[in-house]
Amino acid sequence: MRFKKVLCVLLTAAVMTGLAACSGGRQPSPAPADNSAGASAAADNTDGLIVVGFSQVGAESDWRTANTKSMQETFTADNGYKLIFDDAQQKQDNQITAIRNFIQQEVDYIVLAPIGETGWDTVLKEAKDAGIPVIIVDRMIDVSDDSLFTCWVGSDFRKEGDIAVAWMETALAGKEKVNIVHLQGTIGSSAQIGRSEGLEAGVSANSGWELIAQQTGEFTQAKGQEVMESILKQNSQIDLVYCENDNMAFGAIDAIEAAGKTAGINGDIVIISFDATHAGLAMTLEGKINYNVECNPLHGPRVEKLIQQLQAGQTPEKLAYVEETAFDAATITQADIDARAY
Ligand code: GYE
């Protein structure tokens, strides 16, 4: 790694607008400082590999599993990387600890998939002071100073919500009253905030739509099912369930069927979902999920591209949104599912 560090220093010096211009750009410390720091110098034991510390949210959903796999398959020794992977088990404190450990280990890049948007200022300032670039992936962060992260790649979650609402407006057109149950993701995560805002705007704009229940299922199947079971007990007329991810949709459908009702295109209750994972699309093809908005988890190659740009002394775009689509149970085919990588 030392050779690459030296290369970085040269690049930084040669290209005035290079790494230094990129917020959080790595300013490698000289070798004696590395040694005197006494940290476990992972970067020195990696035979020229680029060391990436990745703090992952957890393993709450199929989306997350596909995302982890994408990162692990990209950041391999064969590709020139050493990946230090940390699963935060849906706890921000664990992510903060992981980032501090990455700083101690003097990784070359920190990649953070943040659980919630807030509470990152202090630890990211520590990373910045250590000269380690921080790449945010998937959800966004809300920090007072944008230079606390180098760049971000992920989805436009509000747009995803708007896409679902546009479909609902067409599919439910002419219905005088629509009783909506809203199963939210992890409260405070960008995926929850954007998808919830989309629905709430739709409810305000459509006078017949009524939000009869709104609760978090924390993006998991088990919690989605548990929450839906109790909502079903309290509400006899439910027309639509807006599930902020596939796994909560699976749980909600199980609860609906256990209560003697049916879900989907020929059922009592319309199901909206997000992610369009393989299992989610299989349920869409089966007709149990009416409409599934894609959220692409294959961020490994995207993050690698950003790292390669930084390695070359370039300044990547600060924010990069992924193109996404949506699937309707009325038109989806097996070929659509087979053509997908997750
Ligand atoms: O929709 C959900 C996961 O942040 C986009 O997190 C991600 C969301 C995804 O748990 O399934």
PDB file of N, CA, C and O and ligand atoms in Angstrom, residues 60-61 63-64 138-139 157 191 195 219 244-245 247 275 295, ligand 1:
ATOM      1  N   GLU A  60     -31.095  -7.015   7.392  1.00  0.00           N
ATOM      2  CA  GLU A  60     -32.531  -6.987   7.665  1.00  0.00           C
ATOM      3  C   GLU A  60     -33.415  -7.441   6.512  1.00  0.00           C
ATOM      4  O   GLU A  60     -34.566  -7.786   6.736  1.00  0.00           O
ATOM      5  N   SER A  61     -32.878  -7.435   5.292  1.00  0.00           N
ATOM      6  CA  SER A  61     -33.757  -7.670   4.137  1.00  0.00           C
ATOM      7  C   SER A  61     -33.017  -8.352   2.994  1.00  0.00           C
ATOM      8  O   SER A  61     -31.786  -8.412   2.987  1.00  0.00           O
ATOM      9  N   TRP A  63     -32.846  -7.146   0.067  1.00  0.00           N
ATOM     10  CA  TRP A  63     -32.106  -6.046  -0.572  1.00  0.00           C
ATOM     11  C   TRP A  63     -30.718  -5.936   0.051  1.00  0.00           C
ATOM     12  O   TRP A  63     -29.710  -5.852  -0.643  1.00  0.00           O
ATOM     13  N   ARG A  64     -30.695  -5.953   1.379  1.00  0.00           N
ATOM     14  CA  ARG A  64     -29.429  -5.771   2.095  1.00  0.00           C
ATOM     15  C   ARG A  64     -28.470  -6.918   1.800  1.00  0.00           C
ATOM     16  O   ARG A  64     -27.272  -6.715   1.646  1.00  0.00           O
ATOM     17  N   ASP A 138     -25.974   4.037  -0.660  1.00  0.00           N
ATOM     18  CA  ASP A 138     -27.381   3.673  -0.390  1.00  0.00           C
ATOM     19  C   ASP A 138     -28.140   4.839   0.248  1.00  0.00           C
ATOM     20  O   ASP A 138     -28.549   5.746  -0.447  1.00  0.00           O
ATOM     21  N   ARG A 139     -28.335   4.849   1.542  1.00  0.00           N
ATOM     22  CA  ARG A 139     -29.057   5.955   2.192  1.00  0.00           C
ATOM     23  C   ARG A 139     -28.137   7.169   2.301  1.00  0.00           C
ATOM     24  O   ARG A 139     -26.922   7.036   2.212  1.00  0.00           O
ATOM     25  N   PHE A 157     -35.139   8.128  -3.225  1.00  0.00           N
ATOM     26  CA  PHE A 157     -36.234   7.439  -2.527  1.00  0.00           C
ATOM     27  C   PHE A 157     -37.555   8.185  -2.637  1.00  0.00           C
ATOM     28  O   PHE A 157     -38.621   7.582  -2.671  1.00  0.00           O
ATOM     29  N   ALA A 191     -34.454   5.866   3.045  1.00  0.00           N
ATOM     30  CA  ALA A 191     -35.410   5.043   2.295  1.00  0.00           C
ATOM     31  C   ALA A 191     -36.809   5.213   2.884  1.00  0.00           C
ATOM     32  O   ALA A 191     -37.801   5.298   2.146  1.00  0.00           O
ATOM     33  N   ARG A 195     -39.805   7.460   0.784  1.00  0.00           N
ATOM     34  CA  ARG A 195     -40.995   6.692   0.399  1.00  0.00           C
ATOM     35  C   ARG A 195     -42.218   7.156   1.193  1.00  0.00           C
ATOM     36  O   ARG A 195     -43.334   7.197   0.661  1.00  0.00           O
ATOM     37  N   PHE A 219     -38.310  -2.677   8.191  1.00  0.00           N
ATOM     38  CA  PHE A 219     -37.780  -3.310   6.973  1.00  0.00           C
ATOM     39  C   PHE A 219     -37.636  -4.824   7.097  1.00  0.00           C
ATOM     40  O   PHE A 219     -36.988  -5.449   6.259  1.00  0.00           O
ATOM     41  N   GLU A 244     -42.988  -0.447   2.591  1.00  0.00           N
ATOM     42  CA  GLU A 244     -41.774   0.231   2.119  1.00  0.00           C
ATOM     43  C   GLU A 244     -40.627  -0.706   1.747  1.00  0.00           C
ATOM     44  O   GLU A 244     -39.547  -0.233   1.388  1.00  0.00           O
ATOM     45  N   ASN A 245     -40.815  -2.017   1.839  1.00  0.00           N
ATOM     46  CA  ASN A 245     -39.881  -2.940   1.176  1.00  0.00           C
ATOM     47  C   ASN A 245     -40.535  -4.313   0.990  1.00  0.00           C
ATOM     48  O   ASN A 245     -41.621  -4.592   1.529  1.00  0.00           O
ATOM     49  N   ASN A 247     -39.616  -7.316   2.017  1.00  0.00           N
ATOM     50  CA  ASN A 247     -39.723  -8.233   3.159  1.00  0.00           C
ATOM     51  C   ASN A 247     -40.919  -7.905   4.045  1.00  0.00           C
ATOM     52  O   ASN A 247     -41.616  -8.812   4.526  1.00  0.00           O
ATOM     53  N   ASP A 275     -38.268  -2.336  -3.721  1.00  0.00           N
ATOM     54  CA  ASP A 275     -37.011  -3.097  -3.843  1.00  0.00           C
ATOM     55  C   ASP A 275     -36.997  -3.894  -5.144  1.00  0.00           C
ATOM     56  O   ASP A 275     -36.033  -3.875  -5.859  1.00  0.00           O
ATOM     57  N   CYS A 295     -35.497  -0.864  -6.390  1.00  0.00           N
ATOM     58  CA  CYS A 295     -34.424  -0.146  -5.714  1.00  0.00           C
ATOM     59  C   CYS A 295     -33.195  -1.023  -5.924  1.00  0.00           C
ATOM     60  O   CYS A 295     -33.150  -2.150  -5.445  1.00  0.00           O
TER      61      CYS A 295
HETATM   62  O1  GYE B   1     -35.274  -0.774   0.552  1.00  0.00           O
HETATM   63  C1  GYE B   1     -34.681  -2.144   2.378  1.00  0.00           C
HETATM   64  C2  GYE B   1     -33.445  -2.197   3.181  1.00  0.00           C
HETATM   65  O2  GYE B   1     -31.819   1.438   2.235  1.00  0.00           O
HETATM   66  C3  GYE B   1     -32.637   1.029   0.074  1.00  0.00           C
HETATM   67  O3  GYE B   1     -32.993  -0.862   3.192  1.00  0.00           O
HETATM   68  C4  GYE B   1     -32.317   0.478   1.395  1.00  0.00           C
HETATM   69  C5  GYE B   1     -33.486  -0.195   2.073  1.00  0.00           C
HETATM   70  C6  GYE B   1     -34.212  -1.255   1.287  1.00  0.00           C
HETATM   71  O4  GYE B   1     -33.557  -2.782   4.361  1.00  0.00           O
HETATM   72  O5  GYE B   1     -35.108  -3.406   1.962  1.00  0.00           O
END
